[in-house]
PDB file of C-alpha atoms in Angstrom:
ATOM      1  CA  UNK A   1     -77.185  40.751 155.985  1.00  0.00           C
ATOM      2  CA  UNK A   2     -79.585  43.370 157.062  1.00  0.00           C
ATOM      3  CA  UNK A   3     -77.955  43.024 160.477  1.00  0.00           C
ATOM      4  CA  UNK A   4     -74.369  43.120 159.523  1.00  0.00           C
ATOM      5  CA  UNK A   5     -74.703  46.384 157.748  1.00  0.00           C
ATOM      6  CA  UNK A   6     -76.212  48.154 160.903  1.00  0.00           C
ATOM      7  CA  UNK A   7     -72.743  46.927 162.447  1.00  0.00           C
ATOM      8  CA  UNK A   8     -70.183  49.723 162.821  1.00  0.00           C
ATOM      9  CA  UNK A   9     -67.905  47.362 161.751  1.00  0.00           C
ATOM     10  CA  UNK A  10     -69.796  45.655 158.659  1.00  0.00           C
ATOM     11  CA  UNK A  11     -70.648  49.211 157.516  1.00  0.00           C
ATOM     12  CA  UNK A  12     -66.807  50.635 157.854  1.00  0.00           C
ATOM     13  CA  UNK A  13     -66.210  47.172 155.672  1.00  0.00           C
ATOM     14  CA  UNK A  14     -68.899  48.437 153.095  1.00  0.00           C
ATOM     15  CA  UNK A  15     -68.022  51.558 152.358  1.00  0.00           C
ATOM     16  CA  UNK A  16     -64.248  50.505 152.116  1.00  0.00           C
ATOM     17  CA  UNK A  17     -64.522  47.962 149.244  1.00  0.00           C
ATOM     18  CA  UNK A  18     -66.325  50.778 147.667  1.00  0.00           C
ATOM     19  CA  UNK A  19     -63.282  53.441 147.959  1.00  0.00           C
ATOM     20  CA  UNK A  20     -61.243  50.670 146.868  1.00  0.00           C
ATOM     21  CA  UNK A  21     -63.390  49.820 143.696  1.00  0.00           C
ATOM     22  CA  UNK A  22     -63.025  53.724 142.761  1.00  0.00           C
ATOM     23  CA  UNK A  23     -59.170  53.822 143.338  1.00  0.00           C
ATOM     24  CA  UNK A  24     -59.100  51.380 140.938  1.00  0.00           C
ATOM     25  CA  UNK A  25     -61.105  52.300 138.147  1.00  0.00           C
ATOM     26  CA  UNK A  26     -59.574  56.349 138.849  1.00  0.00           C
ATOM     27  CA  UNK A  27     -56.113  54.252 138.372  1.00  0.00           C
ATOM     28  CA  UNK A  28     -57.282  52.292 135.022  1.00  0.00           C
ATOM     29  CA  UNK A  29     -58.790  55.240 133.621  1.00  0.00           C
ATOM     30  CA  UNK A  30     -55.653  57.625 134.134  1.00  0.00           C
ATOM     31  CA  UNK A  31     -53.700  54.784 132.565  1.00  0.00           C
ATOM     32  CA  UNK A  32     -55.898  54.227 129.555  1.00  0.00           C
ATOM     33  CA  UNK A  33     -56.761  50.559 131.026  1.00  0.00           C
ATOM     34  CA  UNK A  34     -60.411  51.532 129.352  1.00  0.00           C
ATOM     35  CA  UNK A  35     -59.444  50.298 125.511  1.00  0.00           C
ATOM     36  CA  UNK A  36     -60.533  53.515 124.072  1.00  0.00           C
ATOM     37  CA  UNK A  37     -57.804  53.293 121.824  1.00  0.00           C
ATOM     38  CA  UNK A  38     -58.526  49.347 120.722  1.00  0.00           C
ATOM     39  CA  UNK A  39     -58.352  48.964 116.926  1.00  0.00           C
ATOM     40  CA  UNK A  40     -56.694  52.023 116.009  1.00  0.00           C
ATOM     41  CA  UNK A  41     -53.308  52.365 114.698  1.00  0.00           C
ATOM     42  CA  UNK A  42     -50.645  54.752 115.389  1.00  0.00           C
ATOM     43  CA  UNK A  43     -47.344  55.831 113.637  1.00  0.00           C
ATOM     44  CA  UNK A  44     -44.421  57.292 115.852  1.00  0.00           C
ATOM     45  CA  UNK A  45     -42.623  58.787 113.357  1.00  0.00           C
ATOM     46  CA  UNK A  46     -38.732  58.880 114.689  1.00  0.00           C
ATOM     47  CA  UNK A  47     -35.090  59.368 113.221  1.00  0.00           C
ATOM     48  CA  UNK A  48     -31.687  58.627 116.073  1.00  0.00           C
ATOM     49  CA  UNK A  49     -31.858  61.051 118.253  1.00  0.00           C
ATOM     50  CA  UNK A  50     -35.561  61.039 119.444  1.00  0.00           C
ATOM     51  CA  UNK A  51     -35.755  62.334 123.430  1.00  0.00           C
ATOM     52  CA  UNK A  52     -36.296  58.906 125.196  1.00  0.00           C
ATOM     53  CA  UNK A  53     -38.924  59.624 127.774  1.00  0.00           C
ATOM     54  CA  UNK A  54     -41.609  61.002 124.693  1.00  0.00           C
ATOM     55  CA  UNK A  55     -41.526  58.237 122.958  1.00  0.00           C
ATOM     56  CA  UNK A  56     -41.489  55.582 125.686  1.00  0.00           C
ATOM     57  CA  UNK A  57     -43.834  57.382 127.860  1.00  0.00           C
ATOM     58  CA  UNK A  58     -46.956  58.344 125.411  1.00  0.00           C
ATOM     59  CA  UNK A  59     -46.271  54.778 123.468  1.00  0.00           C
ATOM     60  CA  UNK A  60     -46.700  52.709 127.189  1.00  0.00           C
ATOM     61  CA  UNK A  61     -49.738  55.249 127.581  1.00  0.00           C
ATOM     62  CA  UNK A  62     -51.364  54.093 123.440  1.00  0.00           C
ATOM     63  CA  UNK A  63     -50.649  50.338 124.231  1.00  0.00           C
ATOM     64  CA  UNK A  64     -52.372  50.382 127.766  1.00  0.00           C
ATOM     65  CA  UNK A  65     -55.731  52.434 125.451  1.00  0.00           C
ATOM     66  CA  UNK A  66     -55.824  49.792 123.500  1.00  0.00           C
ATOM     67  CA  UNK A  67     -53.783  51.228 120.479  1.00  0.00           C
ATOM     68  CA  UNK A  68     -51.508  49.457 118.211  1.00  0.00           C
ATOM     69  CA  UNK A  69     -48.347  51.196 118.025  1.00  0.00           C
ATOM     70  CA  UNK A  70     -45.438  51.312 115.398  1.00  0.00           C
ATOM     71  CA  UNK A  71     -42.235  52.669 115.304  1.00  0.00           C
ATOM     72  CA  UNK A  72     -41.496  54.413 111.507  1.00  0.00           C
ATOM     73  CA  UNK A  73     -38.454  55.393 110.892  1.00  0.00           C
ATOM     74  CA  UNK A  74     -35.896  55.591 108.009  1.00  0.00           C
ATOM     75  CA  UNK A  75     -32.999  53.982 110.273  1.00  0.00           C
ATOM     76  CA  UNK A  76     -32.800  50.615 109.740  1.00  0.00           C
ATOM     77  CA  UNK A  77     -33.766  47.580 111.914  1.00  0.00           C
ATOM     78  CA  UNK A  78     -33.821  49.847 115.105  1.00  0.00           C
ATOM     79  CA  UNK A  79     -33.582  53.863 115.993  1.00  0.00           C
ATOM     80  CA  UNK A  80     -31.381  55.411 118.365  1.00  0.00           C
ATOM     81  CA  UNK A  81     -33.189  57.355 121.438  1.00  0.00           C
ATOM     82  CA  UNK A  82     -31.301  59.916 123.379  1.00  0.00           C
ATOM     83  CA  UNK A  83     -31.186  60.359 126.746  1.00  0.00           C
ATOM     84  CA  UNK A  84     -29.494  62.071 129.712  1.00  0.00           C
ATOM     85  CA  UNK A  85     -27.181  63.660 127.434  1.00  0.00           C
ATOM     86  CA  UNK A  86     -25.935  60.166 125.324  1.00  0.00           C
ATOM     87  CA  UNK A  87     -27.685  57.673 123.387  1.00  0.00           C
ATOM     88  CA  UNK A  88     -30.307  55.648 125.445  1.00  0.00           C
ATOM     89  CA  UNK A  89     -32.210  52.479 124.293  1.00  0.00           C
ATOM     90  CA  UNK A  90     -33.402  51.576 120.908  1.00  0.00           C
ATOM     91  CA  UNK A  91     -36.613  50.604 119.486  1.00  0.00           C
ATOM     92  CA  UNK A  92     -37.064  48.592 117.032  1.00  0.00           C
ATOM     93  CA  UNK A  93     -38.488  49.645 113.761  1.00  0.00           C
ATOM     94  CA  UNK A  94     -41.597  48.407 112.516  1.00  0.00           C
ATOM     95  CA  UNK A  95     -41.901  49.948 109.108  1.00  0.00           C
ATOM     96  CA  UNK A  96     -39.669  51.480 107.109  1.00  0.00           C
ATOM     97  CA  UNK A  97     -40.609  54.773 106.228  1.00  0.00           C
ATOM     98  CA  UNK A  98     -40.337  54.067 102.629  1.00  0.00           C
ATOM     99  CA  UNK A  99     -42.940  51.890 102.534  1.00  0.00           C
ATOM    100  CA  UNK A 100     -45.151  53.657 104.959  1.00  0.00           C
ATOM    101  CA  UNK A 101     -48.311  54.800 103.793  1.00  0.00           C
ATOM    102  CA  UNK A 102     -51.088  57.167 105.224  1.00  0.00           C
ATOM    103  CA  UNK A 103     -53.774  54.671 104.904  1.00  0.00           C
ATOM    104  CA  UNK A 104     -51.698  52.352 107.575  1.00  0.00           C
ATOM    105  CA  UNK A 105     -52.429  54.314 109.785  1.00  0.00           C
ATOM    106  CA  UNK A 106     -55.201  56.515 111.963  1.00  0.00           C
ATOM    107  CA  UNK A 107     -53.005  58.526 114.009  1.00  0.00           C
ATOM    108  CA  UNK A 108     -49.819  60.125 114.176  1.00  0.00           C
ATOM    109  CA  UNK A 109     -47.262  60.577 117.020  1.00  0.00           C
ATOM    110  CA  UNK A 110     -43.983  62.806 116.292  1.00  0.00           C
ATOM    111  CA  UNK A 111     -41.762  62.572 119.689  1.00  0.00           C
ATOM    112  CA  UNK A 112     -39.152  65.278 120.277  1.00  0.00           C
ATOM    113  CA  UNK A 113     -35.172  65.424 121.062  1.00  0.00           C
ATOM    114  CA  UNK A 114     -33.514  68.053 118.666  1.00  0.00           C
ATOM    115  CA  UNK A 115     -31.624  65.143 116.364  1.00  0.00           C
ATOM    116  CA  UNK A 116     -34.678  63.733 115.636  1.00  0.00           C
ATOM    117  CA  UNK A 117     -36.418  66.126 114.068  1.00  0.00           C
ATOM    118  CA  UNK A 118     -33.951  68.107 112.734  1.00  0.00           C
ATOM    119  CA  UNK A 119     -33.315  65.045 110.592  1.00  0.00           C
ATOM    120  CA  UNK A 120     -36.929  63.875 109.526  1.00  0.00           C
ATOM    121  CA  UNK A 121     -37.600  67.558 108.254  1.00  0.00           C
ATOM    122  CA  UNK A 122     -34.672  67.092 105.384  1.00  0.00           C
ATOM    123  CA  UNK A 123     -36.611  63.837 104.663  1.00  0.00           C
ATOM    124  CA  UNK A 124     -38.979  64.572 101.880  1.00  0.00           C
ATOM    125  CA  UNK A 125     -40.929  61.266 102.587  1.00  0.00           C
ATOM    126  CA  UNK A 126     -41.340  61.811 105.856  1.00  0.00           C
ATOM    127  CA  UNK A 127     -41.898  65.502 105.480  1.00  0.00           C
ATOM    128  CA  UNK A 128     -44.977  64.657 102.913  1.00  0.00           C
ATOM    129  CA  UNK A 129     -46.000  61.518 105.913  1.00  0.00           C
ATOM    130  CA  UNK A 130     -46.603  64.141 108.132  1.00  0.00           C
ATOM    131  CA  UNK A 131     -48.270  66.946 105.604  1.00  0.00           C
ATOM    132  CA  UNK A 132     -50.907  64.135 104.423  1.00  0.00           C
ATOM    133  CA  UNK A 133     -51.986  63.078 108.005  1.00  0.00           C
ATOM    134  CA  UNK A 134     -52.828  66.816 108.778  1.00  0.00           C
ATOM    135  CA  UNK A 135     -54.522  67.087 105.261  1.00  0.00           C
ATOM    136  CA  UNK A 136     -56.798  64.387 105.448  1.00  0.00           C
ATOM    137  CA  UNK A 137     -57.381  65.185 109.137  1.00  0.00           C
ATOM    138  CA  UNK A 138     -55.995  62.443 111.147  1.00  0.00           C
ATOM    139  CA  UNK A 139     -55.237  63.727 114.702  1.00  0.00           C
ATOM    140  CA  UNK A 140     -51.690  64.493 115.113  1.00  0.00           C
ATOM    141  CA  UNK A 141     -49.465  64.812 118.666  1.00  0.00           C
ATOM    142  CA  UNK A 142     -45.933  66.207 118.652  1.00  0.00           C
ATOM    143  CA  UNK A 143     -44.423  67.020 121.672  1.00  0.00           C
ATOM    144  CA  UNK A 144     -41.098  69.501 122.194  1.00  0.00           C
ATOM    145  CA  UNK A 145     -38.916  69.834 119.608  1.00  0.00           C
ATOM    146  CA  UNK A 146     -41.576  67.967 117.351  1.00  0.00           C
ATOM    147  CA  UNK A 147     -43.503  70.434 115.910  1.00  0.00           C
ATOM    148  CA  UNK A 148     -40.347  71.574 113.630  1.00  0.00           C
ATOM    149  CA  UNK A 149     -41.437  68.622 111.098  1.00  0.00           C
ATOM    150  CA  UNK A 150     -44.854  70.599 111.410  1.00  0.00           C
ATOM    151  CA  UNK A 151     -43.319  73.593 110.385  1.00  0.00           C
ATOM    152  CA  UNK A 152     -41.751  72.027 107.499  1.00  0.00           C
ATOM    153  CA  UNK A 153     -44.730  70.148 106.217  1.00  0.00           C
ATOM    154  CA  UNK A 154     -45.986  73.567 106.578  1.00  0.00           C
ATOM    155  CA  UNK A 155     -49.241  72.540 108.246  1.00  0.00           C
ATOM    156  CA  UNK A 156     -49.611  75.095 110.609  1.00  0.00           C
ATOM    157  CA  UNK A 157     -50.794  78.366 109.263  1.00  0.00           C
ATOM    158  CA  UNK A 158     -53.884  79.260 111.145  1.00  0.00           C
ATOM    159  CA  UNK A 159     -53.422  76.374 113.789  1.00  0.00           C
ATOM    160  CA  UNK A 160     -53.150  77.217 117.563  1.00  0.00           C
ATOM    161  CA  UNK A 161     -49.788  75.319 118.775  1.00  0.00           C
ATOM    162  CA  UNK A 162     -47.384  75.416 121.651  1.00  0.00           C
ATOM    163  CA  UNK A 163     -43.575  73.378 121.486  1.00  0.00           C
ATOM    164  CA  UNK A 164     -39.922  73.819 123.407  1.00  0.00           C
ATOM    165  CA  UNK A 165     -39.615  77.647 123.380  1.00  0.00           C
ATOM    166  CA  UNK A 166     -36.900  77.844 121.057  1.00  0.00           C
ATOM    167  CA  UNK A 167     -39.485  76.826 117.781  1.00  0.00           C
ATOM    168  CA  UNK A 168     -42.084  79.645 118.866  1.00  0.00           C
ATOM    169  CA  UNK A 169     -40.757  82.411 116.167  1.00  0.00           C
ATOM    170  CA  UNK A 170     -40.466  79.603 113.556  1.00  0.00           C
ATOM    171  CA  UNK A 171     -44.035  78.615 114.246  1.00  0.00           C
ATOM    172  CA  UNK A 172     -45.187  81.731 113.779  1.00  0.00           C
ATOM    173  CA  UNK A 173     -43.359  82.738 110.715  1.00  0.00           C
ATOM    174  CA  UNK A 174     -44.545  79.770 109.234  1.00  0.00           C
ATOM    175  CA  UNK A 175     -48.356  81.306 110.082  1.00  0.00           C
ATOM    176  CA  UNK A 176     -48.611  79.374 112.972  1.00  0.00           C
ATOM    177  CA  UNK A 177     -50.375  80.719 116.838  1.00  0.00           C
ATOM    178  CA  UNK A 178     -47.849  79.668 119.113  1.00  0.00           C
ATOM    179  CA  UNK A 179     -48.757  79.701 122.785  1.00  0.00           C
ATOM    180  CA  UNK A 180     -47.100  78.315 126.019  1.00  0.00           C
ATOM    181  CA  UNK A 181     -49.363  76.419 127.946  1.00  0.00           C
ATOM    182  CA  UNK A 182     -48.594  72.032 128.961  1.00  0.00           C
ATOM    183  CA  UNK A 183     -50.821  71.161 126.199  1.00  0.00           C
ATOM    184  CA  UNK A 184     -52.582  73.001 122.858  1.00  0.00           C
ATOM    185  CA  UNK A 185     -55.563  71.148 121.300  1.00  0.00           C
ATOM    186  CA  UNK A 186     -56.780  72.710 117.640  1.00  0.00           C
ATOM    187  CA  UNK A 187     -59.136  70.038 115.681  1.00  0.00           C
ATOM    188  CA  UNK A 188     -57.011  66.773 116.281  1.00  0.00           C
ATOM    189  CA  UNK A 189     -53.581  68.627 116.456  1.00  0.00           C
ATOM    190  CA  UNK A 190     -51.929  68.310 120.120  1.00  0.00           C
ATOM    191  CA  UNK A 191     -48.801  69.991 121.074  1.00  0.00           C
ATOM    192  CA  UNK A 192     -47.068  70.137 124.091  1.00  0.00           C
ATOM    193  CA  UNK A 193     -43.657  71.772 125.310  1.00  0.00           C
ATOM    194  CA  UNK A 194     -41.399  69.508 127.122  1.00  0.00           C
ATOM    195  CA  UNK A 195     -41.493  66.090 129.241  1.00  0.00           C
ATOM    196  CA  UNK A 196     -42.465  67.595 132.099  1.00  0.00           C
ATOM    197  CA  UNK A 197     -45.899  68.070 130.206  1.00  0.00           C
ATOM    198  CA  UNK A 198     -46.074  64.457 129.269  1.00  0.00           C
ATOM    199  CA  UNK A 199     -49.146  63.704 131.596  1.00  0.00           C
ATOM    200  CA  UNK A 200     -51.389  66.781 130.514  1.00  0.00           C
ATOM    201  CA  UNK A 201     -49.953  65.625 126.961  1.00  0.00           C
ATOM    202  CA  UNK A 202     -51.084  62.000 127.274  1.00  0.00           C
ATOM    203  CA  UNK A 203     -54.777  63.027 128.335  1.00  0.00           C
ATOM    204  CA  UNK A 204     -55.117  65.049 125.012  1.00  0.00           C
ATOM    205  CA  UNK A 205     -53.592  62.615 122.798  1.00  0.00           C
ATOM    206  CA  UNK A 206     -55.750  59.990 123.721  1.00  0.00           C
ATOM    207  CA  UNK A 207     -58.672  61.932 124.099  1.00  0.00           C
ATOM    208  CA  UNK A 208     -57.935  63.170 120.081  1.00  0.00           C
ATOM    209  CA  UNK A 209     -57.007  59.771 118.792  1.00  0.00           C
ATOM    210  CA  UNK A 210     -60.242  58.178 120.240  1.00  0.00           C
ATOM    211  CA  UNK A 211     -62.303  61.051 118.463  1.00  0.00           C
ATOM    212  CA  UNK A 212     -60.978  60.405 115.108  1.00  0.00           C
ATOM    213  CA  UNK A 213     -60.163  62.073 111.893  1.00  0.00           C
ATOM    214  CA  UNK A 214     -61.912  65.655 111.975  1.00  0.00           C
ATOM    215  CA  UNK A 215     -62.058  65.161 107.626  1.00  0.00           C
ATOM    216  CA  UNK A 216     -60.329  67.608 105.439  1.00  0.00           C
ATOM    217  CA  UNK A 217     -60.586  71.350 106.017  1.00  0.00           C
ATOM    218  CA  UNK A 218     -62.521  70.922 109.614  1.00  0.00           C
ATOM    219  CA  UNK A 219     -62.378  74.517 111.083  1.00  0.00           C
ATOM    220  CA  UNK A 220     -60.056  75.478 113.949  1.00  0.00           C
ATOM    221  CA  UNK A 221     -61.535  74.397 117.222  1.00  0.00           C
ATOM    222  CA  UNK A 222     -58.993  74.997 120.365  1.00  0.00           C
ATOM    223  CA  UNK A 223     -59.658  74.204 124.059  1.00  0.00           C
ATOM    224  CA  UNK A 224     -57.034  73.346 126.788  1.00  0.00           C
ATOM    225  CA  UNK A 225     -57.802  69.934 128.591  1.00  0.00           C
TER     226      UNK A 225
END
């Protein structure tokens, strides 16, 4: 063996199955292949309407952590996503959201689209869904147009958010910091602006979820990933 190895050739051979070996634990890491998620659940919270690629994208990136995901929604038997400007492919709903319940749950996703939320925030029970999650300090992600549920909960006086553009001035009338960065991370609440920041987005929910609830009335803590 000790011979092979002083080979060119055996070394070049070596050091080769090592780069591959890192390529592709770098690949199952950036996937979420490492379970951090196992055990936990997560509610995606969705009406029709919901933009396609955040709900399909961060839900492939839960399920590969580890995560148990379902759909909540107050459609019935299956919700409506939208995409490239007409309805895309449904999802099938797990559990109603009249029978959904905070303790179900450990985490909360809250995809964008402007239909979507528009319509969960004239929901009262989905509207007080969302408000007890942030209460009791189970990590939240919205993404886009998300945050408007947020808003109505009002949950985020004092919190450090960013969103699609358009929300900034209600953020901040409702007492919120808005900022525009790819992602915002304040003590288990991650925000994000668009599908184009899905990646950065993905990193921070996952990173959040894994950490847990922060507990009720956890001070502001904000860092960009």
């Amino acid at each position: 063996m000790r011979d092979f190895l002083l080979q060119p050739i055996g070394l070049a051979l070596l050091l080769g199955g090592f780069a591959l070996g890192a390529i592709a634990l770098g690949q199952n890491a950036g996937a979420g292949g490492n379970e951090s998620l196992k055990g936990k659940r997560v509610a995606i919270l969705v009406a029709d309407g919901f933009e396609h690629s955040e709900l399909f994208e961060p839900k492939k990136a839960l399920d590969a952590a580890g995560a148990k995901t379902l759909i909540v929604s107050p459609e019935q038997n299956q919700v409506k996503s939208w995409k490239d400007k007409d309805w895309g492919e449904p999802i099938k709903v797990d559990v109603p959201l009249s029978t959904a319940k905070l303790e179900q749950f450990d985490a909360l996703l809250l995809p964008g689209g402007v239909m979507n939320p528009d319509k969960l925030r004239t929901i009262p029970e989905a509207v007080q869904l969302v408000k007890a999650f942030v209460k009791e300090g189970k990590p939240v992600a919205a993404i886009c147009h998300g945050p408007w549920i947020l808003v109505e909960a009002d949950v985020v006086r004092g919190r450090v958010l960013t969103s699609w553009p358009s929300l900034q001035t209600d953020i901040r009338n409702a007492g919120g910091k808005w900022t525009d960065q790819e992602v915002a991370v304040d003590a288990g609440l991650v925000t994000s602006r668009k599908p184009a920041d899905i990646p950065a987005f993905n990193r921070a929910m996952i990173a959040e979820f894994a950490q847990g609830p922060y507990g009720p009335g956890v001070p502001n803590k904000t860092v960009k990933p």
